[in-house]
mmCIF file of C-alpha atoms and ligand atoms in Angstrom:
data_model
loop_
_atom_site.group_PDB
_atom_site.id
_atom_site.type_symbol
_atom_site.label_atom_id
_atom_site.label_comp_id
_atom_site.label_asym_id
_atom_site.label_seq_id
_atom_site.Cartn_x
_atom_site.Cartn_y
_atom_site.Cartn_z
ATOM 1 C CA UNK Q 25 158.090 81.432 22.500
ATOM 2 C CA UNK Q 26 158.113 84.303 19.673
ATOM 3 C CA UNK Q 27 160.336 86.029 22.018
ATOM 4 C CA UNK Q 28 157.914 88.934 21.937
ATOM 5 C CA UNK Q 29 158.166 88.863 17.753
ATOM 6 C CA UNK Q 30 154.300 88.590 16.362
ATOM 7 C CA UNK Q 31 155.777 85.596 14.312
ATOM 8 C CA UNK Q 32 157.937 83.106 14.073
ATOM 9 C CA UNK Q 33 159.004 84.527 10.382
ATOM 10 C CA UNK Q 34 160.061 87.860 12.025
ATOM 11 C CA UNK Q 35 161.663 86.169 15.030
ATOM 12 C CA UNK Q 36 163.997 84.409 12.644
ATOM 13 C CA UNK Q 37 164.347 86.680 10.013
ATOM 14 C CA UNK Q 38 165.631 88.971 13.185
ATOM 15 C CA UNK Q 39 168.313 85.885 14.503
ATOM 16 C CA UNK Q 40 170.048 85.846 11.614
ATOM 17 C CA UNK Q 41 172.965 87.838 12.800
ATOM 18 C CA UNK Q 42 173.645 85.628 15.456
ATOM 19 C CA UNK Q 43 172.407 82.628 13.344
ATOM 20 C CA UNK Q 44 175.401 82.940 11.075
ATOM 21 C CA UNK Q 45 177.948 83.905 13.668
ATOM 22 C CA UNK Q 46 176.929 80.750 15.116
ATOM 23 C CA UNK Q 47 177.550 78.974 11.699
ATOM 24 C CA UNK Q 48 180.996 79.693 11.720
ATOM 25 C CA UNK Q 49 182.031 79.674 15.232
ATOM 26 C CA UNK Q 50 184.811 77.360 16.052
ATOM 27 C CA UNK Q 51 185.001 76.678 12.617
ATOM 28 C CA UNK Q 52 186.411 79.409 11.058
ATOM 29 C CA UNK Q 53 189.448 81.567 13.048
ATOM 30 C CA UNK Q 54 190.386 84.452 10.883
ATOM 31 C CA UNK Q 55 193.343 85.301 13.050
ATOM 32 C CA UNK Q 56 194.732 81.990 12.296
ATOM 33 C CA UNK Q 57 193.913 82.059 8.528
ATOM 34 C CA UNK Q 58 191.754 78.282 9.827
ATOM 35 C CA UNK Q 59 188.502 76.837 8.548
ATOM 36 C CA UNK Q 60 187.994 73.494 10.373
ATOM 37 C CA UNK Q 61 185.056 71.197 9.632
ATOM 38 C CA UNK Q 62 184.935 67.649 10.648
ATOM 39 C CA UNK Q 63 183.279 66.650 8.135
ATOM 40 C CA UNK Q 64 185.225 68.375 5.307
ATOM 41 C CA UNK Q 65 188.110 67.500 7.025
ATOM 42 C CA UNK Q 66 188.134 64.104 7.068
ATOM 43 C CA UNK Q 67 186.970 63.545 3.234
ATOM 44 C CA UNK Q 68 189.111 66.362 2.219
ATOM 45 C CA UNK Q 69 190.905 64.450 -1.153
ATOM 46 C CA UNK Q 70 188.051 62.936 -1.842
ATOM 47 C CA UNK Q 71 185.901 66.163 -2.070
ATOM 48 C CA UNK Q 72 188.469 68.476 -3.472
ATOM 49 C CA UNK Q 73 189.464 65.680 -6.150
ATOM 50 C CA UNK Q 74 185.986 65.092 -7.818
ATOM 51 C CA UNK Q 75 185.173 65.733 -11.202
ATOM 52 C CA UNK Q 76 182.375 68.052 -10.258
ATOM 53 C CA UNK Q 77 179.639 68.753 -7.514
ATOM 54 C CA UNK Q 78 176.412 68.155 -7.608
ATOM 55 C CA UNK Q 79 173.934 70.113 -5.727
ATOM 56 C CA UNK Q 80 170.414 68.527 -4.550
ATOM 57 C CA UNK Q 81 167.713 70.091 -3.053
ATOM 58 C CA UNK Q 82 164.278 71.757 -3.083
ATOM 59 C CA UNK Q 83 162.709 74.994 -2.308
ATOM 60 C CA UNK Q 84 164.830 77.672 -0.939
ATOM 61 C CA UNK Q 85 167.496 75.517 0.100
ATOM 62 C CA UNK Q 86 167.925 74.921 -3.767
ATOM 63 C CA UNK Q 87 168.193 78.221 -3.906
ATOM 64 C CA UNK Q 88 171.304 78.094 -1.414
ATOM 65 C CA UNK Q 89 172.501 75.598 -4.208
ATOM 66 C CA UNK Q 90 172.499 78.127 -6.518
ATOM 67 C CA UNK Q 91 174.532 80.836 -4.649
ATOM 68 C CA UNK Q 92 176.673 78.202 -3.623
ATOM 69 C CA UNK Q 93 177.682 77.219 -7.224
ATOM 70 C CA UNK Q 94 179.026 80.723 -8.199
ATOM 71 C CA UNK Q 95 180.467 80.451 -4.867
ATOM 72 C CA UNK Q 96 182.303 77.072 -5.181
ATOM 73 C CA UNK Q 97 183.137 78.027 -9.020
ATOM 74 C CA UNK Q 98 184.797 80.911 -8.544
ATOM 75 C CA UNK Q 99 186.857 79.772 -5.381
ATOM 76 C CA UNK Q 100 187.404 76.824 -5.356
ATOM 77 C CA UNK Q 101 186.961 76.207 -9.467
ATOM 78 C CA UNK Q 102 184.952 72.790 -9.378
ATOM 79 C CA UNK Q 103 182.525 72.282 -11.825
ATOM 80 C CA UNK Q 104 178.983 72.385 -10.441
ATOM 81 C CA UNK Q 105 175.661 71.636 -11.006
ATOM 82 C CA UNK Q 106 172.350 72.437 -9.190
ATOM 83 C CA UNK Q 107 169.612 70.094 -9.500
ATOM 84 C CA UNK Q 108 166.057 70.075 -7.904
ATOM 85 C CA UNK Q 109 166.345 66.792 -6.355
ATOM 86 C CA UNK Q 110 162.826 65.632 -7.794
ATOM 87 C CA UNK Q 111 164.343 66.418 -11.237
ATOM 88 C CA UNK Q 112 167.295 64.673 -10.940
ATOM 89 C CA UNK Q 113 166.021 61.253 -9.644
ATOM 90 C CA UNK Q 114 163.715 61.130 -12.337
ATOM 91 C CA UNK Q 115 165.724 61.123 -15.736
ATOM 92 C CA UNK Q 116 168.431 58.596 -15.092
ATOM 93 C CA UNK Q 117 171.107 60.882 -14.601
ATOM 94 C CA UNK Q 118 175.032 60.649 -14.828
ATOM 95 C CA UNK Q 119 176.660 59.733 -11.873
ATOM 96 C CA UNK Q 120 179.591 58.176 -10.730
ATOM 97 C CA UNK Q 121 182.172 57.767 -7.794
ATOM 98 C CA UNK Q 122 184.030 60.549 -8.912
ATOM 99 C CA UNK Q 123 181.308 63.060 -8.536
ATOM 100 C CA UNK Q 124 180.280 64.530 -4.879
ATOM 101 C CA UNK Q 125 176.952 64.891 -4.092
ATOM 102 C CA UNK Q 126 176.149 67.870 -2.047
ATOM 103 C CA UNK Q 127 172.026 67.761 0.000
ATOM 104 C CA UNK Q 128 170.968 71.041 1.163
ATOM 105 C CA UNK Q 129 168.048 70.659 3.538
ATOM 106 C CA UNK Q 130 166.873 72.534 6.275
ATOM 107 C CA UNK Q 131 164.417 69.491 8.001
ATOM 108 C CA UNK Q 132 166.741 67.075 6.898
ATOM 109 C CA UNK Q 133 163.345 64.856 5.925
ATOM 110 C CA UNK Q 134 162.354 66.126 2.551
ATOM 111 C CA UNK Q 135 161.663 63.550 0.443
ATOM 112 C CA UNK Q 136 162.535 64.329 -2.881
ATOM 113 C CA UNK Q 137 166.032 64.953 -1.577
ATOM 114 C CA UNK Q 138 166.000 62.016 0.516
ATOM 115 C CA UNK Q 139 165.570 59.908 -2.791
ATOM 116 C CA UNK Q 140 168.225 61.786 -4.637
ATOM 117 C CA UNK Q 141 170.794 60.878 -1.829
ATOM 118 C CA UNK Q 142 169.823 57.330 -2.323
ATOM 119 C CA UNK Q 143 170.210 57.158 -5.947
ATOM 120 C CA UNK Q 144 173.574 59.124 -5.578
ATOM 121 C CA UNK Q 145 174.898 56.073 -3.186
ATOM 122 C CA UNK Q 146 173.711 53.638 -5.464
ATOM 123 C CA UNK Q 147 175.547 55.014 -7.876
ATOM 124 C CA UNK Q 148 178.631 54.914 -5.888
ATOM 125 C CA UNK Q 149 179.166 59.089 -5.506
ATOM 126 C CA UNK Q 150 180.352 60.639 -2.220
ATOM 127 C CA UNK Q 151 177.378 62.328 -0.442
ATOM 128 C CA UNK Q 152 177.784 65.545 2.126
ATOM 129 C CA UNK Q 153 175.019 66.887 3.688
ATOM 130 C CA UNK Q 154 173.865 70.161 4.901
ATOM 131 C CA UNK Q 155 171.287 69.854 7.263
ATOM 132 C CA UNK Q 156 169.523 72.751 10.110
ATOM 133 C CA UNK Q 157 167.801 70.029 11.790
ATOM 134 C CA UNK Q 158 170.671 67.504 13.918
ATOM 135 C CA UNK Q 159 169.771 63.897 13.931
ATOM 136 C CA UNK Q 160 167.424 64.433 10.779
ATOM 137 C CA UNK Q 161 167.099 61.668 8.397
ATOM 138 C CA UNK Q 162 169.446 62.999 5.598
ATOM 139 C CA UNK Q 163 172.004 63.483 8.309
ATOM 140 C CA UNK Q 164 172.185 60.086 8.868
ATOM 141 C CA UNK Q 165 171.453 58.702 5.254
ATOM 142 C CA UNK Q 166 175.158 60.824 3.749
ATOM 143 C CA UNK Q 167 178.323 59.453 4.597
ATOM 144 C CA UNK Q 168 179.572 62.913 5.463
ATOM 145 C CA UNK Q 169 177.883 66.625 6.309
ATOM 146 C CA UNK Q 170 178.388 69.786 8.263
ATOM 147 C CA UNK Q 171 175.125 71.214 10.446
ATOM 148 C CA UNK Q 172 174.247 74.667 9.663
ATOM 149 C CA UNK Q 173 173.548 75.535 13.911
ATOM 150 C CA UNK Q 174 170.463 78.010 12.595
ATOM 151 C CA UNK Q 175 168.866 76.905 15.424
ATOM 152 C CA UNK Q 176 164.745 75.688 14.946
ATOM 153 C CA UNK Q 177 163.093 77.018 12.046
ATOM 154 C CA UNK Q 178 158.946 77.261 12.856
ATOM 155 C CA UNK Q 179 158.063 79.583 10.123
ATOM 156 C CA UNK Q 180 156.968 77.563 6.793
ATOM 157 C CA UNK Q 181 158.911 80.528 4.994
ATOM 158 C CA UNK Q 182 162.344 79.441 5.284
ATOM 159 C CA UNK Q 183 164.888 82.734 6.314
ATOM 160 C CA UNK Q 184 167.857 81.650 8.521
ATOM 161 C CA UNK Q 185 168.069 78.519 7.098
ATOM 162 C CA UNK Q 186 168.718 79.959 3.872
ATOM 163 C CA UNK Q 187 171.609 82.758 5.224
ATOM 164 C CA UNK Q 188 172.840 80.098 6.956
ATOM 165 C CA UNK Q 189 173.033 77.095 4.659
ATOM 166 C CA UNK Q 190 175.171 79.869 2.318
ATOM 167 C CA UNK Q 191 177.311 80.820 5.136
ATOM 168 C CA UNK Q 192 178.363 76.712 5.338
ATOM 169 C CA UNK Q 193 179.149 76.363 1.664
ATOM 170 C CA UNK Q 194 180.842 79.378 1.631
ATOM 171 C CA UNK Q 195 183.311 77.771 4.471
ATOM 172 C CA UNK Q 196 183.088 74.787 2.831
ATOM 173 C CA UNK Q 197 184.195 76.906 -0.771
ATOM 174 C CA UNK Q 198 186.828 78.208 0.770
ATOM 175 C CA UNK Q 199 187.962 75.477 2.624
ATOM 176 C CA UNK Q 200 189.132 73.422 -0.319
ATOM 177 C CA UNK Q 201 190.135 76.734 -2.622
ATOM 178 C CA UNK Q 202 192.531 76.516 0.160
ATOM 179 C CA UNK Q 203 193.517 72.604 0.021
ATOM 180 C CA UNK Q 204 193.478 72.893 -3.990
ATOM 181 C CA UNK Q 205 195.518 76.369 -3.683
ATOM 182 C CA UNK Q 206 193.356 78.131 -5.897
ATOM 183 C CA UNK Q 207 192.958 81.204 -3.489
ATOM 184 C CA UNK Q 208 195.882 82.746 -2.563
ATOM 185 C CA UNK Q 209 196.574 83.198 1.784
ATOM 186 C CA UNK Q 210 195.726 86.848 1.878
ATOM 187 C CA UNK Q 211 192.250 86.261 -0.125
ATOM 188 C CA UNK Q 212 191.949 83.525 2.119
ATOM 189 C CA UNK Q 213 192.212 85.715 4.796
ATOM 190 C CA UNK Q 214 190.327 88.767 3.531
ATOM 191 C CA UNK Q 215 187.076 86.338 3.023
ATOM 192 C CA UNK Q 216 187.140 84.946 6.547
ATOM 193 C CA UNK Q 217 187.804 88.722 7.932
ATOM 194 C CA UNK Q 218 184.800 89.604 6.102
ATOM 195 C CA UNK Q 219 182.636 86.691 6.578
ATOM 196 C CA UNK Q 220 183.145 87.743 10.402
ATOM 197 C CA UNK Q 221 181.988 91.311 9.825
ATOM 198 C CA UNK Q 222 178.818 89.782 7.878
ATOM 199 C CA UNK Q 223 176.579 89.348 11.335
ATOM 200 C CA UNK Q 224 177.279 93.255 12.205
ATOM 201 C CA UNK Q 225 176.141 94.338 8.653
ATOM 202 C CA UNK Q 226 172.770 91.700 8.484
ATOM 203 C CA UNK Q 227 172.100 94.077 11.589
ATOM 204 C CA UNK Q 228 172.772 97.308 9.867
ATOM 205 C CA UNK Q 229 170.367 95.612 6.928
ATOM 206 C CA UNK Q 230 167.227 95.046 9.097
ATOM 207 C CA UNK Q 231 167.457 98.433 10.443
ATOM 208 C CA UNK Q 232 165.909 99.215 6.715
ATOM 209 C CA UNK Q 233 162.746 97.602 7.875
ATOM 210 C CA UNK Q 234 160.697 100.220 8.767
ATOM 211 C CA UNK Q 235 161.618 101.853 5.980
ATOM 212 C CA UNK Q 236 160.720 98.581 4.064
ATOM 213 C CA UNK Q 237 157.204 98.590 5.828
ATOM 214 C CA UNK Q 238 156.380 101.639 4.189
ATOM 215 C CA UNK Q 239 157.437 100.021 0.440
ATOM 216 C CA UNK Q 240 155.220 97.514 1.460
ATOM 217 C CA UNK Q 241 152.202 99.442 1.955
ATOM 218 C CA UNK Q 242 152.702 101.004 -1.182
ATOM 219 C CA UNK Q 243 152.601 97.870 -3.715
ATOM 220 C CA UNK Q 244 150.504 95.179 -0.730
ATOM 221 C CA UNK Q 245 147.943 95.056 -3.443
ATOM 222 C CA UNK Q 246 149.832 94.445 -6.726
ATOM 223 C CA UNK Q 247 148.999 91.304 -8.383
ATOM 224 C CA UNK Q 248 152.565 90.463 -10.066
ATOM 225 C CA UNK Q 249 155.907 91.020 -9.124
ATOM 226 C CA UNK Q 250 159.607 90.501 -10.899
ATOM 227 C CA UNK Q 251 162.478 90.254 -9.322
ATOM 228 C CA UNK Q 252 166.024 90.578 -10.582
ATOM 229 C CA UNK Q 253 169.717 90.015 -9.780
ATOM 230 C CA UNK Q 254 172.759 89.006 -11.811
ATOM 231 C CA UNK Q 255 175.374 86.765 -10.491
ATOM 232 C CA UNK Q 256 175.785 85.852 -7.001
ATOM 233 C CA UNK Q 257 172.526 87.773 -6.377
ATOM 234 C CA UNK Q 258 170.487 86.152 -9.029
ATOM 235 C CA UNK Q 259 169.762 83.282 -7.202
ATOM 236 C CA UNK Q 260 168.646 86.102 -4.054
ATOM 237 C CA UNK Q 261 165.959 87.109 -6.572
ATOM 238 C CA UNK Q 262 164.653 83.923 -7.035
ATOM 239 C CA UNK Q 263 165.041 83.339 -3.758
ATOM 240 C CA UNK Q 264 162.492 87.159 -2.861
ATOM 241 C CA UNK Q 265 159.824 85.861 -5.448
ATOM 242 C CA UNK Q 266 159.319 82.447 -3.562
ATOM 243 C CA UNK Q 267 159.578 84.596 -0.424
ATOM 244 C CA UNK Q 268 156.688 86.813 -1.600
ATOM 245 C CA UNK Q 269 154.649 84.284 -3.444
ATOM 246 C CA UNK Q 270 154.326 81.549 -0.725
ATOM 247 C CA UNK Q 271 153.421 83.937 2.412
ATOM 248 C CA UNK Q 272 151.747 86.785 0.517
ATOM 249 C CA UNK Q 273 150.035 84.761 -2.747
ATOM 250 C CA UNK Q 274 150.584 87.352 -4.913
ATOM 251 C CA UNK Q 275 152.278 86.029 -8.172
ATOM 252 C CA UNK Q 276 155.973 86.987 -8.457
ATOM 253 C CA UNK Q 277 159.030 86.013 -10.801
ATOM 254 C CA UNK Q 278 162.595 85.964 -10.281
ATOM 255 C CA UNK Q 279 165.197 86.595 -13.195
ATOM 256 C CA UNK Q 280 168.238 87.058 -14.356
ATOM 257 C CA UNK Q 281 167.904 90.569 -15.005
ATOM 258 C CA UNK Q 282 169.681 90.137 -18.396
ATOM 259 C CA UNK Q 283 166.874 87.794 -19.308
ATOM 260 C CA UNK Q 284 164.243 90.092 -19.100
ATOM 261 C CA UNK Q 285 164.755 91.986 -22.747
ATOM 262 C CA UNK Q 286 164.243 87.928 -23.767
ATOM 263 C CA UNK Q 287 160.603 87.987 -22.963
ATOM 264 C CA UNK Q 288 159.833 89.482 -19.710
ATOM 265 C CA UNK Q 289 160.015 92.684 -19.918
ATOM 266 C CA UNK Q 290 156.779 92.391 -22.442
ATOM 267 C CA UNK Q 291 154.738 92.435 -18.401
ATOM 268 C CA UNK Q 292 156.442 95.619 -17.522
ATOM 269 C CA UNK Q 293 153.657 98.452 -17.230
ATOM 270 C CA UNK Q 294 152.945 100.996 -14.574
ATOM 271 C CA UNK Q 295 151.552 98.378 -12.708
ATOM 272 C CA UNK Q 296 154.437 96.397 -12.214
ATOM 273 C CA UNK Q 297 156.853 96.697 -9.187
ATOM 274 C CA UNK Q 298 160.434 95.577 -10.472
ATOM 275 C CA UNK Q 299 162.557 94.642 -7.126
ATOM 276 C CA UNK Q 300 166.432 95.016 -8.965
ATOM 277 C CA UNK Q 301 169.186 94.013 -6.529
ATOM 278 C CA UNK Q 302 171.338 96.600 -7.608
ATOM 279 C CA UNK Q 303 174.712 96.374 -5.593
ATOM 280 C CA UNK Q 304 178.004 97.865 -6.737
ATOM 281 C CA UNK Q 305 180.529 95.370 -8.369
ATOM 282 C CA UNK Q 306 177.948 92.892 -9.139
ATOM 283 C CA UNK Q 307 177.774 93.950 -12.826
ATOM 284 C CA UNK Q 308 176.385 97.358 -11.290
ATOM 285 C CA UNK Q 309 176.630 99.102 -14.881
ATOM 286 C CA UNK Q 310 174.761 96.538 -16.920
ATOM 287 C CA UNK Q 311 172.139 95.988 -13.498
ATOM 288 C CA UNK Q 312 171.494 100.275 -14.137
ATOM 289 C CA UNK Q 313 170.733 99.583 -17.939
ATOM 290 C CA UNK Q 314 168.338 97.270 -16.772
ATOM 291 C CA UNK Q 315 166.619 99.492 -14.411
ATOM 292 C CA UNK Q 316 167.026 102.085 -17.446
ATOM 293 C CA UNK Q 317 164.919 99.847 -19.614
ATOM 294 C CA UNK Q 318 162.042 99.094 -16.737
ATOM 295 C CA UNK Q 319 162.207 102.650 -16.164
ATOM 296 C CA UNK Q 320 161.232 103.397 -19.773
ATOM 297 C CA UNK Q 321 158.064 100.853 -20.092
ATOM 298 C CA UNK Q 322 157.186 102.584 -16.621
ATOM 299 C CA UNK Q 323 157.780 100.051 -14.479
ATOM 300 C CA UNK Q 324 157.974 100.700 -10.782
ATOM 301 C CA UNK Q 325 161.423 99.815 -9.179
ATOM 302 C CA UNK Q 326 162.316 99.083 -6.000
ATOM 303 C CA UNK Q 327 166.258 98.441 -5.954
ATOM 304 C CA UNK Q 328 168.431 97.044 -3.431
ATOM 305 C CA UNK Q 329 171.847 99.125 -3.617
ATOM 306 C CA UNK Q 330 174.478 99.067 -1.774
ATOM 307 C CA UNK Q 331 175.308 102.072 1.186
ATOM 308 C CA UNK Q 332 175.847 105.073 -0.356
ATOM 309 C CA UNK Q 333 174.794 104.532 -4.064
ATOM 310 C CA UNK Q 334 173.750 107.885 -5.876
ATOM 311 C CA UNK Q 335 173.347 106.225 -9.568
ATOM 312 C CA UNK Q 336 170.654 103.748 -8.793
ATOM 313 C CA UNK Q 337 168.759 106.418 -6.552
ATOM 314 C CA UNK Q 338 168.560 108.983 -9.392
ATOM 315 C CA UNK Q 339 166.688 106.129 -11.422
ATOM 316 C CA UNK Q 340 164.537 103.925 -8.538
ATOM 317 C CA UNK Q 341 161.127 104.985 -7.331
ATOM 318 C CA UNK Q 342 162.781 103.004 -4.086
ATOM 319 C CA UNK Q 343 166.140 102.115 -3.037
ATOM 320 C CA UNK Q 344 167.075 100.308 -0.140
ATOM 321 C CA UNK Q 345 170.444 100.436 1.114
ATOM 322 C CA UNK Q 346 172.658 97.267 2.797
ATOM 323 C CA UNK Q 347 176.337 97.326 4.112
ATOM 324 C CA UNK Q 348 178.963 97.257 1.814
ATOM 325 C CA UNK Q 349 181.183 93.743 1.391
ATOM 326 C CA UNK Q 350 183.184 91.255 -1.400
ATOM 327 C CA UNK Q 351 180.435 90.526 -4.030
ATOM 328 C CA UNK Q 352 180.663 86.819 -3.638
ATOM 329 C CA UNK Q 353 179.168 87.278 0.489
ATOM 330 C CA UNK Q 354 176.442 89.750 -0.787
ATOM 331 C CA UNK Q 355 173.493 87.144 -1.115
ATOM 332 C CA UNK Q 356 174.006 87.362 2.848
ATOM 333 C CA UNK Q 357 172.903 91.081 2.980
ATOM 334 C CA UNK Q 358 170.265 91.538 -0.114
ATOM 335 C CA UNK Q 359 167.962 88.478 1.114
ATOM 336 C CA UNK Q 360 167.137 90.269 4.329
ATOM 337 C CA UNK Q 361 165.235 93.281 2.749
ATOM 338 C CA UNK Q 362 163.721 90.929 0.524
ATOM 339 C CA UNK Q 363 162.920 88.809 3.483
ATOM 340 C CA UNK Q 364 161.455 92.015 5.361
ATOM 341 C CA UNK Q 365 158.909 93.317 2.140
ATOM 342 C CA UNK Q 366 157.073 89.808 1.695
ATOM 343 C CA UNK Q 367 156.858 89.415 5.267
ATOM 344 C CA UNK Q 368 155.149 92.846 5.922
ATOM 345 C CA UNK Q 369 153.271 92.686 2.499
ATOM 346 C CA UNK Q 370 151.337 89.357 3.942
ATOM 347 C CA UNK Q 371 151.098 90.311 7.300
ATOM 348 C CA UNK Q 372 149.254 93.827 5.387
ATOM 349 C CA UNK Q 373 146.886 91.439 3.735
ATOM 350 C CA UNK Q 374 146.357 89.890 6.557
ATOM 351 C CA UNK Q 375 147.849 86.535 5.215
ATOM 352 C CA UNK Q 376 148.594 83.506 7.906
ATOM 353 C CA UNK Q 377 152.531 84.277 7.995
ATOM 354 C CA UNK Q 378 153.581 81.622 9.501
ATOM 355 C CA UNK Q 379 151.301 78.494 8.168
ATOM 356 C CA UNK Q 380 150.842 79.952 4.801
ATOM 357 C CA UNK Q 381 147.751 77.984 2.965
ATOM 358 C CA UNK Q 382 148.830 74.577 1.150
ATOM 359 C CA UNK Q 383 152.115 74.656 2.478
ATOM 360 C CA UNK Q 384 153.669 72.454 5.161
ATOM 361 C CA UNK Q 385 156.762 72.879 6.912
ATOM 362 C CA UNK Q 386 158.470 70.043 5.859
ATOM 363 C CA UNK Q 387 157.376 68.107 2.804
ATOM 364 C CA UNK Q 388 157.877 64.503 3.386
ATOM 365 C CA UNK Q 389 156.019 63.002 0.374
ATOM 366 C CA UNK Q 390 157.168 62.380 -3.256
HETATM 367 O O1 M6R X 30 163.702 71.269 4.669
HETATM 368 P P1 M6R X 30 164.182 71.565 3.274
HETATM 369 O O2 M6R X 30 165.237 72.597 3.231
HETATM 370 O O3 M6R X 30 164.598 70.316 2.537
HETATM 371 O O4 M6R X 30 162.922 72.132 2.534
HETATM 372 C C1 M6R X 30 162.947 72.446 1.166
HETATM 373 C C2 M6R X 30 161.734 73.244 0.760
HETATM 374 O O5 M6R X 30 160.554 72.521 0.988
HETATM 375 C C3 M6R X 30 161.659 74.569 1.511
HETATM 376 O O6 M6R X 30 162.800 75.341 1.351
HETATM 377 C C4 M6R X 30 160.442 75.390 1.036
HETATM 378 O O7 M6R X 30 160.611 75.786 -0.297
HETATM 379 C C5 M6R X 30 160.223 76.594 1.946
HETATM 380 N N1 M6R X 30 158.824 76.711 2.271
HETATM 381 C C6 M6R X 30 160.688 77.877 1.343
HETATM 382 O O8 M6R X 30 160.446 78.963 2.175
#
């Protein structure tokens, strides 16, 4: 059932490439210049029209939310907002019909976001939900949604889901950038052409991870961990500290990496690995000043760069290349190295991978 994988977390961190190509198959034809999704589709005013989105969810799939609102920002230039779900339900928030409610969840039965959905309806707001799991609860509770097809997700640690829940609001992004004309055709274009070279380069990405075994080796026994990323890859960071804290239980941090010099960086010493996702055009020059400044409080970094990169390499103790592609689709590429060093780092320590301590797969209680 591991499909000869020693865990489920491998297995699905290795699907991903055909995870996402079945995200957007028959939903996206780049020849055509065509996204279609029902779902989308068929609310299309209403969604492009409202005064802003709201995100909901927990976990990593709140960590989607976050990708997806530089995503949906820059293309398709709605306002949005990112809210854990258990946050939002519990400070009377502002909500109307105007705004659009978006759920991320891979069970579909998470609680907390369950309750936000039902709070948004009261409150008269359009709901669209992303779901993995088909017939899930939040499927059925929002009036509108588009599956992410990741196929079952066994491991607690949540990997495809999260590559895949992007890959939907991306579509979704550009889908009404388009229907608001706030992308032009041949940017339309380009991003679907390279959305379909994405599953290709996640491949070229996990052949890193022996490479990324041998990182892992190196720092299995630190106690701490930051991790940083600006823009579109800030959220990724966040995103490889829950990865490494929940399967591993060794105490990480994602940041900004801007927001280190605003209190963090007081924890850099020689004992402190510093994973920097470091890729060209994401604010590369300011990302290297940041790895300057680690570098000077000896700080160990292990950087994320894209192919090819000779600056970062001068500087890192590490690097670890991915594929080059349009900043906005890079989350898709940096998580999986991430994904690869926490899952070899607790497998090292000898960690229960796939039923981490405390943890349950889906968390159906307030
Ligand atoms: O099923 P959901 O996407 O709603 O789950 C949300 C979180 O519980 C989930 O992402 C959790 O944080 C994972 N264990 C992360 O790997």
């Amino acid at each position: 059932e591991k499909g000869g994988y020693e865990h489920f977390m491998l297995k699905e961190i290795y699907e991903q490439p055909s995870a996402i190509s079945d995200t957007y198959r028959g939903r996206m034809l780049p020849d055509q210049g065509i996204i279609r999704m029902a779902g989308v589709d068929d609310n299309i005013e209403r969604i492009s029209n409202a005064r802003r989105i709201l995100i909901v969810a927990c976990g990593t799939s709140w960590h989607a939310g976050l990708v997806a609102e530089y995503i949906f920002e820059d293309l398709a230039r709605i306002p949005v907002e990112v809210e854990y779900a258990s946050e939002f339900r519990y400070r009377n928030p502002i909500i109307s019909e105007n705004d659009v409610v978006i759920a991320i969840s891979q069970s579909g039965e998470t609680a907390d976001t369950m309750a936000a959905i039902k709070l948004a309806k009261e409150k008269g707001a359009f709901v669209f939900g992303v779901c993995n799991v088909v017939g899930s609860s939040i499927s059925r509770e929002t009036h509108a949604g588009a599956y992410t097809h990741a196929g079952p997700e066994i491991g607690v640690a949540s990997t495809k889901a999260f590559t895949t829940q992007i890959t939907v609001l991306t579509l979704m992004a550009l889908k009404l950038a388009k229907h608001k004309g706030t992308i032009s055709n041949s940017d339309f274009r380009f991003h679907l052409q390279e959305l379909e070279r994405i599953p290709e380069k996640v491949k070229e990405a996990l052949n890193s991870d022996e490479h990324i075994r041998g990182i892992a080796d190196i720092y299995k026994n630190a106690t701490n961990c930051l991790y940083l990323g600006r823009g579109f890859n800030f959220p990724v960071a966040l995103e490889g500290a829950l990865k490494l804290k929940e399967i591993s239980y060794i105490h990480a941090e994602g940041y900004p990496a801007a927001e280190m010099k605003h209190g963090p960086i007081a924890l850099i010493d020689e004992q402190m690995p510093v994973v920097v996702i470091a890729t060209k055009k994401g604010h590369y020059e300011k990302v290297v000043s940041n790895i300057q400044e680690i570098k000077s409080r000896k700080g160990k970094i292990i950087a994320v760069v894209t192919h090819g990169d000779t600056e970062v390499r001068e500087l890192a103790d590490h690097v670890i290349e991915v594929p080059e592609t349009m900043e906005s689709l890079t989350p898709l590429l940096t998580t999986i190295p991430l994904q690869l060093l926490s899952y070899h780092i607790a497998v090292m320590l000898g960690k229960n991978v796939d039923q981490p301590r405390n943890l349950a797969k889906s968390v159906t209680v307030e």
